[in-house]
PDB file of C-alpha atoms in Angstrom:
ATOM      1  CA  MET Y  16      13.052  17.739  -2.029  1.00 59.00           C
ATOM      2  CA  THR Y  17      14.074  17.305   1.612  1.00 63.00           C
ATOM      3  CA  ASP Y  18      16.429  14.370   2.137  1.00 91.00           C
ATOM      4  CA  THR Y  19      15.717  14.005   5.870  1.00 96.00           C
ATOM      5  CA  ILE Y  20      12.259  14.211   7.439  1.00 97.00           C
ATOM      6  CA  ALA Y  21      11.536  13.594  11.126  1.00 97.00           C
ATOM      7  CA  GLY Y  22      15.004  12.153  11.530  1.00 96.00           C
ATOM      8  CA  VAL Y  23      14.473   9.677   8.685  1.00 97.00           C
ATOM      9  CA  ASP Y  24      16.844   9.826   5.731  1.00 96.00           C
ATOM     10  CA  ILE Y  25      15.339   9.346   2.288  1.00 96.00           C
ATOM     11  CA  PRO Y  26      17.625   6.867   0.483  1.00 96.00           C
ATOM     12  CA  ARG Y  27      19.665   8.533  -2.231  1.00 95.00           C
ATOM     13  CA  THR Y  28      19.775   5.969  -5.016  1.00 96.00           C
ATOM     14  CA  THR Y  29      18.829   5.958  -8.673  1.00 97.00           C
ATOM     15  CA  ALA Y  30      15.937   3.570  -8.055  1.00 97.00           C
ATOM     16  CA  VAL Y  31      14.549   5.776  -5.289  1.00 97.00           C
ATOM     17  CA  ALA Y  32      14.794   8.869  -7.498  1.00 97.00           C
ATOM     18  CA  ASP Y  33      13.144   7.037 -10.400  1.00 97.00           C
ATOM     19  CA  ALA Y  34      10.335   5.645  -8.233  1.00 97.00           C
ATOM     20  CA  THR Y  35       9.714   9.105  -6.813  1.00 96.00           C
ATOM     21  CA  HIS Y  36       9.506  10.483 -10.339  1.00 95.00           C
ATOM     22  CA  VAL Y  37       7.109   7.710 -11.397  1.00 93.00           C
ATOM     23  CA  LEU Y  38       4.747   8.512  -8.529  1.00 93.00           C
ATOM     24  CA  GLN Y  39       4.911  12.228  -9.165  1.00 93.00           C
ATOM     25  CA  GLU Y  40       4.199  11.783 -12.871  1.00 92.00           C
ATOM     26  CA  THR Y  41       1.516   9.089 -12.731  1.00 89.00           C
ATOM     27  CA  THR Y  42      -0.425   9.824  -9.552  1.00 90.00           C
ATOM     28  CA  GLY Y  43      -1.904  12.853  -7.877  1.00 91.00           C
ATOM     29  CA  PRO Y  44      -0.638  14.558  -4.722  1.00 95.00           C
ATOM     30  CA  LEU Y  45      -2.889  12.388  -2.521  1.00 96.00           C
ATOM     31  CA  LEU Y  46      -1.192   9.111  -3.400  1.00 96.00           C
ATOM     32  CA  PHE Y  47       2.301  10.582  -3.589  1.00 97.00           C
ATOM     33  CA  HIS Y  48       2.137  12.159  -0.149  1.00 97.00           C
ATOM     34  CA  HIS Y  49       0.431   9.080   1.319  1.00 98.00           C
ATOM     35  CA  SER Y  50       3.141   6.795  -0.025  1.00 98.00           C
ATOM     36  CA  ARG Y  51       5.942   8.955   1.363  1.00 98.00           C
ATOM     37  CA  ARG Y  52       4.218   9.105   4.746  1.00 98.00           C
ATOM     38  CA  VAL Y  53       3.924   5.310   4.721  1.00 98.00           C
ATOM     39  CA  PHE Y  54       7.700   5.053   4.293  1.00 98.00           C
ATOM     40  CA  LEU Y  55       8.361   7.560   7.074  1.00 98.00           C
ATOM     41  CA  PHE Y  56       5.874   6.121   9.561  1.00 98.00           C
ATOM     42  CA  GLY Y  57       6.974   2.589   8.703  1.00 98.00           C
ATOM     43  CA  THR Y  58      10.589   3.498   9.372  1.00 98.00           C
ATOM     44  CA  LEU Y  59       9.738   5.009  12.766  1.00 98.00           C
ATOM     45  CA  HIS Y  60       7.764   1.918  13.786  1.00 98.00           C
ATOM     46  CA  ALA Y  61      10.588  -0.334  12.617  1.00 98.00           C
ATOM     47  CA  ARG Y  62      13.053   1.549  14.792  1.00 97.00           C
ATOM     48  CA  ALA Y  63      10.805   1.281  17.839  1.00 97.00           C
ATOM     49  CA  LEU Y  64      10.331  -2.463  17.285  1.00 97.00           C
ATOM     50  CA  GLY Y  65      13.979  -3.209  16.623  1.00 97.00           C
ATOM     51  CA  LEU Y  66      13.361  -4.115  12.988  1.00 97.00           C
ATOM     52  CA  GLU Y  67      15.987  -3.324  10.380  1.00 97.00           C
ATOM     53  CA  PRO Y  68      14.389  -3.073   6.948  1.00 98.00           C
ATOM     54  CA  ASP Y  69      16.550  -2.200   3.984  1.00 98.00           C
ATOM     55  CA  PRO Y  70      15.715   1.515   3.562  1.00 98.00           C
ATOM     56  CA  GLU Y  71      15.742   1.380  -0.227  1.00 98.00           C
ATOM     57  CA  LEU Y  72      13.479  -1.678  -0.413  1.00 98.00           C
ATOM     58  CA  LEU Y  73      11.138  -0.208   2.188  1.00 98.00           C
ATOM     59  CA  TYR Y  74      10.935   3.038   0.233  1.00 98.00           C
ATOM     60  CA  LEU Y  75      10.139   1.213  -3.013  1.00 98.00           C
ATOM     61  CA  SER Y  76       7.512  -0.900  -1.245  1.00 98.00           C
ATOM     62  CA  ALA Y  77       5.869   2.216   0.150  1.00 98.00           C
ATOM     63  CA  MET Y  78       5.928   4.066  -3.156  1.00 97.00           C
ATOM     64  CA  PHE Y  79       4.337   1.239  -5.135  1.00 97.00           C
ATOM     65  CA  HIS Y  80       1.944  -0.131  -2.524  1.00 97.00           C
ATOM     66  CA  ASP Y  81      -1.186   1.598  -3.874  1.00 96.00           C
ATOM     67  CA  THR Y  82      -0.272   2.002  -7.535  1.00 94.00           C
ATOM     68  CA  GLY Y  83      -2.586  -0.888  -8.410  1.00 94.00           C
ATOM     69  CA  LEU Y  84      -5.540   1.382  -7.651  1.00 92.00           C
ATOM     70  CA  LEU Y  85      -4.780   3.353 -10.789  1.00 88.00           C
ATOM     71  CA  THR Y  86      -4.424   1.815 -14.240  1.00 70.00           C
ATOM     72  CA  PRO Y  87      -4.456  -1.984 -13.920  1.00 66.00           C
ATOM     73  CA  PHE Y  88      -0.972  -3.279 -14.513  1.00 62.00           C
ATOM     74  CA  SER Y  89      -1.899  -6.666 -15.962  1.00 67.00           C
ATOM     75  CA  ASP Y  90      -4.434  -7.998 -18.431  1.00 72.00           C
ATOM     76  CA  THR Y  91      -5.711 -10.317 -15.698  1.00 78.00           C
ATOM     77  CA  GLU Y  92      -8.451  -9.043 -13.430  1.00 87.00           C
ATOM     78  CA  GLN Y  93      -6.873  -9.348 -10.015  1.00 92.00           C
ATOM     79  CA  ARG Y  94      -6.687  -7.653  -6.644  1.00 94.00           C
ATOM     80  CA  PHE Y  95      -5.246  -4.151  -6.833  1.00 95.00           C
ATOM     81  CA  GLU Y  96      -2.571  -5.212  -4.353  1.00 96.00           C
ATOM     82  CA  LEU Y  97      -1.318  -7.765  -6.882  1.00 95.00           C
ATOM     83  CA  ASP Y  98      -1.328  -5.217  -9.683  1.00 94.00           C
ATOM     84  CA  GLY Y  99       0.836  -2.942  -7.548  1.00 95.00           C
ATOM     85  CA  ALA Y 100       3.088  -5.804  -6.483  1.00 96.00           C
ATOM     86  CA  ASP Y 101       3.616  -6.927 -10.080  1.00 95.00           C
ATOM     87  CA  HIS Y 102       4.351  -3.344 -11.105  1.00 94.00           C
ATOM     88  CA  ALA Y 103       6.886  -3.006  -8.286  1.00 96.00           C
ATOM     89  CA  ARG Y 104       8.607  -6.288  -9.134  1.00 97.00           C
ATOM     90  CA  LYS Y 105       9.009  -5.287 -12.780  1.00 96.00           C
ATOM     91  CA  PHE Y 106      10.399  -1.914 -11.726  1.00 97.00           C
ATOM     92  CA  LEU Y 107      13.024  -3.542  -9.500  1.00 98.00           C
ATOM     93  CA  LEU Y 108      14.050  -6.145 -12.049  1.00 98.00           C
ATOM     94  CA  ASP Y 109      14.277  -3.474 -14.761  1.00 98.00           C
ATOM     95  CA  HIS Y 110      16.582  -1.538 -12.433  1.00 98.00           C
ATOM     96  CA  GLY Y 111      18.927  -4.479 -11.972  1.00 98.00           C
ATOM     97  CA  PHE Y 112      17.852  -5.637  -8.522  1.00 98.00           C
ATOM     98  CA  PRO Y 113      18.303  -9.349  -7.787  1.00 98.00           C
ATOM     99  CA  LYS Y 114      15.193 -11.532  -7.813  1.00 98.00           C
ATOM    100  CA  ASN Y 115      15.195 -11.974  -4.034  1.00 98.00           C
ATOM    101  CA  ALA Y 116      15.032  -8.195  -3.525  1.00 98.00           C
ATOM    102  CA  ALA Y 117      12.192  -7.906  -6.042  1.00 98.00           C
ATOM    103  CA  ASP Y 118      10.375 -10.706  -4.209  1.00 98.00           C
ATOM    104  CA  VAL Y 119      10.738  -8.880  -0.886  1.00 98.00           C
ATOM    105  CA  VAL Y 120       9.084  -5.773  -2.317  1.00 98.00           C
ATOM    106  CA  TRP Y 121       6.451  -7.849  -4.123  1.00 98.00           C
ATOM    107  CA  ALA Y 122       5.401  -9.478  -0.844  1.00 98.00           C
ATOM    108  CA  ALA Y 123       5.353  -6.172   1.036  1.00 98.00           C
ATOM    109  CA  VAL Y 124       3.050  -4.604  -1.556  1.00 98.00           C
ATOM    110  CA  ALA Y 125       0.858  -7.674  -2.092  1.00 97.00           C
ATOM    111  CA  LEU Y 126       0.188  -8.139   1.623  1.00 97.00           C
ATOM    112  CA  HIS Y 127      -0.051  -4.567   2.826  1.00 97.00           C
ATOM    113  CA  THR Y 128      -3.830  -4.740   3.426  1.00 96.00           C
ATOM    114  CA  THR Y 129      -3.802  -8.248   4.921  1.00 95.00           C
ATOM    115  CA  PRO Y 130      -4.271  -8.280   8.697  1.00 93.00           C
ATOM    116  CA  GLY Y 131      -1.861 -10.254  10.831  1.00 93.00           C
ATOM    117  CA  ILE Y 132       0.478 -11.756   8.261  1.00 96.00           C
ATOM    118  CA  PRO Y 133       2.934  -8.957   7.296  1.00 96.00           C
ATOM    119  CA  GLY Y 134       4.100  -8.536  10.874  1.00 94.00           C
ATOM    120  CA  ARG Y 135       5.261 -12.165  10.868  1.00 95.00           C
ATOM    121  CA  MET Y 136       7.246 -11.743   7.678  1.00 95.00           C
ATOM    122  CA  GLY Y 137      10.377  -9.780   6.855  1.00 95.00           C
ATOM    123  CA  ALA Y 138      11.123  -6.310   8.150  1.00 98.00           C
ATOM    124  CA  GLU Y 139      10.159  -4.620   4.889  1.00 98.00           C
ATOM    125  CA  ALA Y 140       6.695  -6.213   4.764  1.00 98.00           C
ATOM    126  CA  ALA Y 141       6.093  -5.479   8.444  1.00 98.00           C
ATOM    127  CA  ALA Y 142       7.228  -1.852   8.236  1.00 98.00           C
ATOM    128  CA  THR Y 143       5.195  -1.198   5.076  1.00 98.00           C
ATOM    129  CA  HIS Y 144       2.100  -2.637   6.736  1.00 98.00           C
ATOM    130  CA  TYR Y 145       2.610  -0.603   9.906  1.00 98.00           C
ATOM    131  CA  GLY Y 146       3.152   2.568   7.900  1.00 98.00           C
ATOM    132  CA  VAL Y 147      -0.050   1.956   5.950  1.00 98.00           C
ATOM    133  CA  LEU Y 148      -2.026   1.291   9.128  1.00 97.00           C
ATOM    134  CA  THR Y 149      -0.755   4.463  10.769  1.00 97.00           C
ATOM    135  CA  ASP Y 150      -1.521   6.731   7.839  1.00 97.00           C
ATOM    136  CA  ALA Y 151      -4.853   5.159   6.914  1.00 96.00           C
ATOM    137  CA  VAL Y 152      -6.470   4.386  10.273  1.00 96.00           C
ATOM    138  CA  GLY Y 153      -4.171   5.908  12.888  1.00 96.00           C
ATOM    139  CA  TRP Y 154      -2.780   2.629  14.224  1.00 96.00           C
ATOM    140  CA  GLY Y 155       0.167   3.245  16.560  1.00 96.00           C
ATOM    141  CA  LEU Y 156      -0.064   7.009  16.159  1.00 95.00           C
ATOM    142  CA  ASP Y 157      -0.109   7.450  19.937  1.00 95.00           C
ATOM    143  CA  ARG Y 158       3.240   5.662  20.182  1.00 95.00           C
ATOM    144  CA  LEU Y 159       5.038   8.042  17.830  1.00 97.00           C
ATOM    145  CA  ASP Y 160       6.742  11.264  18.840  1.00 97.00           C
ATOM    146  CA  PRO Y 161       4.252  14.099  18.175  1.00 97.00           C
ATOM    147  CA  GLY Y 162       7.027  16.340  16.889  1.00 98.00           C
ATOM    148  CA  GLN Y 163       8.079  13.758  14.327  1.00 98.00           C
ATOM    149  CA  VAL Y 164       4.466  13.262  13.258  1.00 98.00           C
ATOM    150  CA  ASP Y 165       4.106  17.019  12.791  1.00 98.00           C
ATOM    151  CA  ASP Y 166       7.294  17.116  10.714  1.00 97.00           C
ATOM    152  CA  ILE Y 167       6.028  14.332   8.462  1.00 98.00           C
ATOM    153  CA  VAL Y 168       2.630  15.922   7.912  1.00 98.00           C
ATOM    154  CA  ALA Y 169       4.252  19.314   7.282  1.00 97.00           C
ATOM    155  CA  ALA Y 170       6.452  17.788   4.570  1.00 96.00           C
ATOM    156  CA  HIS Y 171       3.639  15.657   3.145  1.00 97.00           C
ATOM    157  CA  PRO Y 172       0.257  17.237   3.970  1.00 97.00           C
ATOM    158  CA  ARG Y 173      -2.822  15.094   4.449  1.00 96.00           C
ATOM    159  CA  GLY Y 174      -5.297  17.613   3.044  1.00 94.00           C
ATOM    160  CA  GLU Y 175      -8.751  15.986   2.707  1.00 96.00           C
ATOM    161  CA  PHE Y 176      -7.193  12.544   3.005  1.00 96.00           C
ATOM    162  CA  LYS Y 177     -10.092  10.594   4.505  1.00 96.00           C
ATOM    163  CA  LYS Y 178     -12.587  11.631   1.842  1.00 96.00           C
ATOM    164  CA  GLU Y 179     -10.208  11.539  -1.120  1.00 96.00           C
ATOM    165  CA  PHE Y 180      -8.534   8.256  -0.149  1.00 96.00           C
ATOM    166  CA  LEU Y 181     -11.846   6.420   0.048  1.00 96.00           C
ATOM    167  CA  GLN Y 182     -12.892   7.904  -3.299  1.00 95.00           C
ATOM    168  CA  LEU Y 183      -9.632   6.681  -4.803  1.00 94.00           C
ATOM    169  CA  PHE Y 184     -10.526   3.166  -3.683  1.00 94.00           C
ATOM    170  CA  VAL Y 185     -14.015   3.431  -5.152  1.00 94.00           C
ATOM    171  CA  GLU Y 186     -12.688   4.584  -8.519  1.00 92.00           C
ATOM    172  CA  GLY Y 187      -9.981   1.908  -8.547  1.00 92.00           C
ATOM    173  CA  LEU Y 188     -12.235  -0.999  -7.589  1.00 93.00           C
ATOM    174  CA  LYS Y 189     -15.754  -0.310  -8.860  1.00 92.00           C
ATOM    175  CA  ASN Y 190     -15.028  -1.896 -12.252  1.00 90.00           C
ATOM    176  CA  ARG Y 191     -13.508  -5.042 -10.745  1.00 92.00           C
ATOM    177  CA  PRO Y 192     -15.734  -5.652  -7.716  1.00 93.00           C
ATOM    178  CA  ASP Y 193     -15.205  -9.414  -7.674  1.00 93.00           C
ATOM    179  CA  THR Y 194     -11.542  -8.873  -6.793  1.00 94.00           C
ATOM    180  CA  THR Y 195     -12.556  -7.482  -3.404  1.00 94.00           C
ATOM    181  CA  TYR Y 196     -13.865 -10.840  -2.149  1.00 93.00           C
ATOM    182  CA  GLY Y 197     -12.378 -11.696   1.233  1.00 92.00           C
ATOM    183  CA  THR Y 198     -10.596  -8.351   1.610  1.00 94.00           C
ATOM    184  CA  VAL Y 199     -11.097  -5.057   3.419  1.00 94.00           C
ATOM    185  CA  ASN Y 200     -11.639  -3.500  -0.006  1.00 95.00           C
ATOM    186  CA  ALA Y 201     -15.188  -4.868  -0.038  1.00 95.00           C
ATOM    187  CA  ASP Y 202     -15.958  -2.525   2.867  1.00 95.00           C
ATOM    188  CA  VAL Y 203     -15.392   0.482   0.632  1.00 95.00           C
ATOM    189  CA  LEU Y 204     -17.602  -0.717  -2.215  1.00 96.00           C
ATOM    190  CA  GLU Y 205     -20.355  -1.766   0.172  1.00 95.00           C
ATOM    191  CA  GLU Y 206     -20.365   1.723   1.674  1.00 95.00           C
ATOM    192  CA  PHE Y 207     -20.164   3.800  -1.502  1.00 96.00           C
ATOM    193  CA  VAL Y 208     -21.334   1.767  -4.534  1.00 95.00           C
ATOM    194  CA  PRO Y 209     -25.130   1.421  -4.808  1.00 94.00           C
ATOM    195  CA  GLY Y 210     -26.245  -2.166  -5.299  1.00 93.00           C
ATOM    196  CA  PHE Y 211     -22.924  -3.735  -4.347  1.00 94.00           C
ATOM    197  CA  ARG Y 212     -23.237  -6.659  -1.976  1.00 92.00           C
ATOM    198  CA  ARG Y 213     -20.260  -8.645  -0.816  1.00 91.00           C
ATOM    199  CA  THR Y 214     -20.231 -12.398  -1.335  1.00 91.00           C
ATOM    200  CA  SER Y 215     -19.541 -14.345   1.831  1.00 92.00           C
ATOM    201  CA  MET Y 216     -17.479 -17.484   2.261  1.00 93.00           C
ATOM    202  CA  VAL Y 217     -20.616 -19.157   3.654  1.00 95.00           C
ATOM    203  CA  GLU Y 218     -22.495 -18.506   0.402  1.00 93.00           C
ATOM    204  CA  ARG Y 219     -19.634 -19.899  -1.656  1.00 91.00           C
ATOM    205  CA  VAL Y 220     -19.526 -23.102   0.381  1.00 94.00           C
ATOM    206  CA  LEU Y 221     -23.287 -23.594   0.310  1.00 94.00           C
ATOM    207  CA  ASP Y 222     -23.486 -22.843  -3.435  1.00 94.00           C
ATOM    208  CA  ALA Y 223     -20.586 -25.100  -4.373  1.00 94.00           C
ATOM    209  CA  PRO Y 224     -21.405 -27.749  -7.010  1.00 94.00           C
ATOM    210  CA  TRP Y 225     -21.287 -30.609  -4.490  1.00 91.00           C
ATOM    211  CA  PRO Y 226     -24.308 -32.644  -3.321  1.00 93.00           C
ATOM    212  CA  LYS Y 227     -23.309 -32.234   0.339  1.00 92.00           C
TER     213      LYS Y 227
END
């Protein structure tokens, strides 16, 4: 596999190789290529913004950020972002990373769909978030070098990304719809799952077991 794409070096460490293998073995091409593009786009945005994420931690954050959409990692019904974050933390700790490094990756994965907050946190969380936004909705695409974008997509093709990515969300969330409350994930279920209706914060306040 190419070690440099669009001027971005893929870290050459045991953890990176193992995480790459995990994604290749447990996910399909859609999620693998998406995760690698997130790392590459996130790195390019970090450079432009003067951020200096640890390349290895950023790579691991990108590779695990959507793994919670697959087999739930915990016995607790929770947001898929938390499943992925817990999975990533265990992976890092099992590979001998210090707790603070595992916490950095946990936060980057847990918050990658949360608007506004990751950009105010560490470089790894910000870069992961920006990479996700670029690959999923095209945020900041116009600020990237078109040649580098072409190189990234050539190495990691998008295929039918829009259709297949949304279907991946449906399959990963339809059996735990309550976990989408207050998140962008509810948008997907509302669009594609018949009978699903999001619960609003207003309803929860008005229905609370208080007299007033």
